[in-house]
PDB file of C-alpha atoms in Angstrom:
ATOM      1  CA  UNK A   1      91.803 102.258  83.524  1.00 53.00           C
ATOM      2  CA  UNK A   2      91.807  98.852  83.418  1.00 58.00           C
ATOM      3  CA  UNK A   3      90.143  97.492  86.650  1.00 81.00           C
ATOM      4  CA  UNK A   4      91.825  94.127  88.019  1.00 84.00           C
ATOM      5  CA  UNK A   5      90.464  94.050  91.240  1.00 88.00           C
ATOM      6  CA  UNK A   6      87.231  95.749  93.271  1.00 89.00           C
ATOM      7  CA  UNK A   7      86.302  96.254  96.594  1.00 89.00           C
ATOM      8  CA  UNK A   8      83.343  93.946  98.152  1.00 89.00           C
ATOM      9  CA  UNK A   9      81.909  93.697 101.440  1.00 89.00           C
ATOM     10  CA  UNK A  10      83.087  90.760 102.505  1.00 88.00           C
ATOM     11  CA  UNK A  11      86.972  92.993 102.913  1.00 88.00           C
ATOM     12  CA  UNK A  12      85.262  95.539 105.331  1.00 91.00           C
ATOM     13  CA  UNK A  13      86.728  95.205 109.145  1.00 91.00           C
ATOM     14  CA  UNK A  14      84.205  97.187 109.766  1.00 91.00           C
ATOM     15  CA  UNK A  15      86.519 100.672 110.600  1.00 92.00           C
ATOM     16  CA  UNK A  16      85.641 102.641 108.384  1.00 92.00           C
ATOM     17  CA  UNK A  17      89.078 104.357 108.293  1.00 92.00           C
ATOM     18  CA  UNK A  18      90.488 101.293 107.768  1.00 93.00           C
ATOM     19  CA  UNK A  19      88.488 100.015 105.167  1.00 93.00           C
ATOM     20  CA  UNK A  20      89.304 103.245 102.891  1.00 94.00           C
ATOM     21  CA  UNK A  21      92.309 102.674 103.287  1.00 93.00           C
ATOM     22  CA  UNK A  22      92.462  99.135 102.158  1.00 92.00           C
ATOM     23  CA  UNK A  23      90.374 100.756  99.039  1.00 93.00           C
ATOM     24  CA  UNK A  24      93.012 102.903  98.085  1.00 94.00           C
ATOM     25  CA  UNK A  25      95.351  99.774  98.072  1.00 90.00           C
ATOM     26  CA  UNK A  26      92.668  98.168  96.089  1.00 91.00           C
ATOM     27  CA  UNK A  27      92.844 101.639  93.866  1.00 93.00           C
ATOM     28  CA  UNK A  28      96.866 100.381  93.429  1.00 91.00           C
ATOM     29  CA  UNK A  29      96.342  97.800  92.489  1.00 90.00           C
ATOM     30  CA  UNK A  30      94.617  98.829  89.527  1.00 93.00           C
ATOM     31  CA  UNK A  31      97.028 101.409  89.126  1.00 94.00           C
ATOM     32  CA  UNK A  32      99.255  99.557  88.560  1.00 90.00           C
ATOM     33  CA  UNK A  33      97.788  96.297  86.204  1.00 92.00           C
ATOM     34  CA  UNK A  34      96.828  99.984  84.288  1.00 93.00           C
ATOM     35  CA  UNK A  35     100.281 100.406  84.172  1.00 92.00           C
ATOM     36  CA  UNK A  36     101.708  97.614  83.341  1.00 89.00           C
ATOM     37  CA  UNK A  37      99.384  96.979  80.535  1.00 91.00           C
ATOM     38  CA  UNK A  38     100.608 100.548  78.753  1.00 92.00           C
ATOM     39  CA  UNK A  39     103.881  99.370  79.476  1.00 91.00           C
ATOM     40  CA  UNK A  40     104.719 102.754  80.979  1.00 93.00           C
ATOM     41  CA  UNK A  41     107.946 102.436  83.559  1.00 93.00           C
ATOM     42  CA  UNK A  42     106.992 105.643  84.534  1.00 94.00           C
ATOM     43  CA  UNK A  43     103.801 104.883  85.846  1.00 95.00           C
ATOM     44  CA  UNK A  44     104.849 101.876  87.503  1.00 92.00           C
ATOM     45  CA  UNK A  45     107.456 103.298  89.065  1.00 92.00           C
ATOM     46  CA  UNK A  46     105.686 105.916  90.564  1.00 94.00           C
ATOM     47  CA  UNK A  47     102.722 103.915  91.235  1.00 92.00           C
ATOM     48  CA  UNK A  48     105.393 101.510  92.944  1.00 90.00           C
ATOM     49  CA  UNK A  49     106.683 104.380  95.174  1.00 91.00           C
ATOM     50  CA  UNK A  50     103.255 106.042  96.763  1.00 93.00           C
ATOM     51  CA  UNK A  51     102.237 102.379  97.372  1.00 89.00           C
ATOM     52  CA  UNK A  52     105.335 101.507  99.458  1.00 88.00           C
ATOM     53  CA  UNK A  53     104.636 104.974 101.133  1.00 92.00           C
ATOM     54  CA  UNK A  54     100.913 104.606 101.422  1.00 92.00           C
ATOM     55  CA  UNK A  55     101.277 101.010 103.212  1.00 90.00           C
ATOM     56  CA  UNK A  56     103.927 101.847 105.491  1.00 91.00           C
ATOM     57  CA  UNK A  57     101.594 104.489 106.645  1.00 94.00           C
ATOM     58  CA  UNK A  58      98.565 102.398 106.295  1.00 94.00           C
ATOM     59  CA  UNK A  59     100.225  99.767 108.779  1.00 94.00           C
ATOM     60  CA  UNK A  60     101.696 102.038 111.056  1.00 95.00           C
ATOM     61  CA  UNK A  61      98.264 103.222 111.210  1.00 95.00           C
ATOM     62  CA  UNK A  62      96.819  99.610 111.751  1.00 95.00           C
ATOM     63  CA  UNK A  63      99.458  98.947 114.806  1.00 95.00           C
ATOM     64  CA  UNK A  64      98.516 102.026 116.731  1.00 95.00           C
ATOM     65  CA  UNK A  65      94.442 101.579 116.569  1.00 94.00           C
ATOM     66  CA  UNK A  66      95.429  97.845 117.571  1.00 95.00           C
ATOM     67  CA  UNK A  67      98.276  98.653 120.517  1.00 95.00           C
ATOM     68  CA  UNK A  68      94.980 101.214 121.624  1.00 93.00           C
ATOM     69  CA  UNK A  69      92.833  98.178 121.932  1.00 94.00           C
ATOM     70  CA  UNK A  70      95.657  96.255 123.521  1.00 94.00           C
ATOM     71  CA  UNK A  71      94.839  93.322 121.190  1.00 94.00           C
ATOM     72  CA  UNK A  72      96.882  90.693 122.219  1.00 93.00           C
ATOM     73  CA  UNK A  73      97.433  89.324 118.942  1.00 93.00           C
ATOM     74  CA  UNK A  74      99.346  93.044 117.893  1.00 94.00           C
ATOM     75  CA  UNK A  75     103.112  91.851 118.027  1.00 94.00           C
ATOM     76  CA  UNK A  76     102.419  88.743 115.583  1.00 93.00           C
ATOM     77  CA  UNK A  77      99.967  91.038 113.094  1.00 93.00           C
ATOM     78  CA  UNK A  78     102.968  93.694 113.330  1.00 95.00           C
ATOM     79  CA  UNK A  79     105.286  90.956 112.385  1.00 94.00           C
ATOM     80  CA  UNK A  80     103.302  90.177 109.168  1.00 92.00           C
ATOM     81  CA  UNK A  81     103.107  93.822 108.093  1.00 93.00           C
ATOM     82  CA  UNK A  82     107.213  93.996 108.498  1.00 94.00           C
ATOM     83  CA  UNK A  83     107.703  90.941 106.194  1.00 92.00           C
ATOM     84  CA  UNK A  84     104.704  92.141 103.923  1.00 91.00           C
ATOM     85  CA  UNK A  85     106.764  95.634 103.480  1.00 91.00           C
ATOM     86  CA  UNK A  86     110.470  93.926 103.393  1.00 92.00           C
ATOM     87  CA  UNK A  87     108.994  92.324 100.362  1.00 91.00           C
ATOM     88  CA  UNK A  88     107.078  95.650  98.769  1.00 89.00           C
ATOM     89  CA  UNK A  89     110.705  97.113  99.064  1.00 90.00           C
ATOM     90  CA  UNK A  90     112.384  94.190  96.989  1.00 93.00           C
ATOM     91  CA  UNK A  91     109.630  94.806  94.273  1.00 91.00           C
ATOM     92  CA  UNK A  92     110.394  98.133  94.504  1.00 90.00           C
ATOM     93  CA  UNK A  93     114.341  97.482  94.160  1.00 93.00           C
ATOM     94  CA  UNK A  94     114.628  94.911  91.451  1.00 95.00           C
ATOM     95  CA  UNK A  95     112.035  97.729  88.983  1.00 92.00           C
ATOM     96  CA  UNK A  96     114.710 100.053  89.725  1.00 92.00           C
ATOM     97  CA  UNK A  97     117.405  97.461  88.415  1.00 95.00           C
ATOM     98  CA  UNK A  98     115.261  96.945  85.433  1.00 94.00           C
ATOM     99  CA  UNK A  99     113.091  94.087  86.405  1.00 93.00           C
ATOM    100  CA  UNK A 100     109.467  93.719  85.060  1.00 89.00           C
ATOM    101  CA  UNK A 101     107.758  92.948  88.277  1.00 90.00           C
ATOM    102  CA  UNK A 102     104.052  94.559  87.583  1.00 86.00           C
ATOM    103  CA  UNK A 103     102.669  91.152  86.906  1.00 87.00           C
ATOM    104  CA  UNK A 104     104.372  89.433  90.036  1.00 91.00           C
ATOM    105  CA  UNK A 105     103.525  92.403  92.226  1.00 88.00           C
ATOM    106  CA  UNK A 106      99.727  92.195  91.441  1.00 87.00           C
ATOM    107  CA  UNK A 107      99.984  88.607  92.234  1.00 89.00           C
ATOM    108  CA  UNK A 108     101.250  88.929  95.325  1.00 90.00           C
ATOM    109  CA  UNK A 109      99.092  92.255  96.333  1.00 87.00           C
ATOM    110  CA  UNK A 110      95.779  90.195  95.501  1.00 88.00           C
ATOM    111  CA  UNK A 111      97.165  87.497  97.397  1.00 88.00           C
ATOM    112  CA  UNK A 112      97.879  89.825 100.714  1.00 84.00           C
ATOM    113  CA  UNK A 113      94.197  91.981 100.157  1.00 80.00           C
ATOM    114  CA  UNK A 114      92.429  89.050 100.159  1.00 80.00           C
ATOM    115  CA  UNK A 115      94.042  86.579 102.777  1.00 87.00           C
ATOM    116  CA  UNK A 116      95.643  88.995 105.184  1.00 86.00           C
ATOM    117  CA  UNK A 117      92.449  91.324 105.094  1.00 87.00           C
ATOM    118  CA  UNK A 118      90.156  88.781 105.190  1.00 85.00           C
ATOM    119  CA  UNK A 119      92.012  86.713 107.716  1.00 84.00           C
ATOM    120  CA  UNK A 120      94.361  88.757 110.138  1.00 86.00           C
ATOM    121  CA  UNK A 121      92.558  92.153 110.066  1.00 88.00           C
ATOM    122  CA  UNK A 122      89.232  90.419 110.216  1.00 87.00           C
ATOM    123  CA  UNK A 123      90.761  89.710 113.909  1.00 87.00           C
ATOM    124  CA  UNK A 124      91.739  92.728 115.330  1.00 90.00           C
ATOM    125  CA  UNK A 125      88.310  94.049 114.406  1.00 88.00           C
ATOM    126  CA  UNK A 126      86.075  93.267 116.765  1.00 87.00           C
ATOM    127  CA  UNK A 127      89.044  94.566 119.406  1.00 89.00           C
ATOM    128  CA  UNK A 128      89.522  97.689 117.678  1.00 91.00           C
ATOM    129  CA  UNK A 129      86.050  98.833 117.493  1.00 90.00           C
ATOM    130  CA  UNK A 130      85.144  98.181 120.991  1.00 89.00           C
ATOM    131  CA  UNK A 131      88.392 100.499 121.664  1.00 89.00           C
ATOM    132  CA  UNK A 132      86.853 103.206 119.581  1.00 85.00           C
ATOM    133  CA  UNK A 133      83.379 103.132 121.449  1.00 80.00           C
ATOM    134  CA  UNK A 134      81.436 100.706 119.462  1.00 62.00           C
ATOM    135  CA  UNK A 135      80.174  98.594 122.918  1.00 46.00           C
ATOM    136  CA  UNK A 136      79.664  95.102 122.526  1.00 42.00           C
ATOM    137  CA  UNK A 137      80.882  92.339 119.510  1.00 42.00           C
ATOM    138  CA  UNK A 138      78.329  92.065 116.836  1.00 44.00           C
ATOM    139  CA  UNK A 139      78.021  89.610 113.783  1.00 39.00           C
ATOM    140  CA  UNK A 140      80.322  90.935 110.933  1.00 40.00           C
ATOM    141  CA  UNK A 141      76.847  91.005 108.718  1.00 40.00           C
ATOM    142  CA  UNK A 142      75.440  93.558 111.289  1.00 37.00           C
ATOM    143  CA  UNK A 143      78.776  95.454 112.593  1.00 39.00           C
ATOM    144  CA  UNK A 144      78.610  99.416 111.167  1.00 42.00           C
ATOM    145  CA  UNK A 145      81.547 100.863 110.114  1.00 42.00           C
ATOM    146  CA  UNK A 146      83.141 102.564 113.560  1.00 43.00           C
ATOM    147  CA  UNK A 147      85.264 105.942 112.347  1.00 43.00           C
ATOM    148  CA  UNK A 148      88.397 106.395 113.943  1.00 45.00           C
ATOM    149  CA  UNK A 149      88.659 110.208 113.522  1.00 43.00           C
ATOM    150  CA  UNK A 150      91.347 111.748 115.512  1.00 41.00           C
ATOM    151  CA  UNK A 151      93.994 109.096 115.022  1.00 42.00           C
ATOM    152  CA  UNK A 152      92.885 108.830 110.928  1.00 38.00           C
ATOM    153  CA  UNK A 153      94.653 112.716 110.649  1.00 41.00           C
ATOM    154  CA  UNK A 154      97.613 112.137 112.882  1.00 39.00           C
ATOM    155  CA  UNK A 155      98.462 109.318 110.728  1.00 38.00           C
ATOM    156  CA  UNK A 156      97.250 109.918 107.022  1.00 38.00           C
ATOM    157  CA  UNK A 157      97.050 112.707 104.740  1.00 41.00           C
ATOM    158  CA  UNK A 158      93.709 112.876 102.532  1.00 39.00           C
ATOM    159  CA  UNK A 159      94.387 113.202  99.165  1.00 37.00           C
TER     160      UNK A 159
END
């Protein structure tokens, strides 16, 4: 497979649940520039449909580990998620009408893992993992990943 994008440090929030998560969007990514690149419809198509299932999930997921923390900045972040899926969706629909949108979608899934993960999740962080036991704020070099166990299987299946 043809690898478009990898995971670094510097896209770790620091939950560990939540940063495998945002690896397996990473994983879709690649998926789907794999994809696109064997021109298989197929592929993307179903590629296309387990990522607009995965994120919903993934954000859902997000939302309830940041309404925990009672992070005040949760109904904005929520907001971007619900635009950020409105426009997975419209990917989604013009493939089915024929469209070619692998290339565009990559573009715009880079775009989102790098500025909304490195930007708006990087907030909630620090909120999040005090919520799930951590104690005090430390510097994003020395913060451990915090696992969020119970609400991780209420919310995601392992595969």
């Amino acid at each position: 497979m043809g690898q478009l994008v990898s995971w670094t440090p510097d896209l770790s929030v620091g939950i560990e649940a939540i940063d495998d998560q945002h690896k397996r969007i990473v994983d879709y990514i690649n998926q789907l520039h794999d994809a696109g690149l064997r021109k298989d419809r197929k592929a993307i198509g179903s590629v296309l449909a387990e990522l607009m299932e995965y994120t919903v999930s993934h954000f859902s997921f997000e939302e309830a580990l940041m309404d925990q923390a009672r992070y005040r900045y949760a109904a904005p972040h929520k907001k971007v998620h619900e635009l950020f899926t409105r426009r997975i969706a419209e990917y989604r629909h013009r493939f089915q009408l024929g469209e070619d949108v692998a290339v565009e979608m990559q573009g715009t899934l880079i775009k989102w893992l790098m500025n909304h993960i490195k930007r708006e999740d990087m907030n909630y962080g620090e909120a999040v993992r005090a919520s799930l036991g951590e104690g005090g704020p430390k510097p994003k070099e020395e913060a451990e990943t915090v696992p969020a166990g119970d609400a991780v299987r209420r919310f995601f299946r392992r595969t």
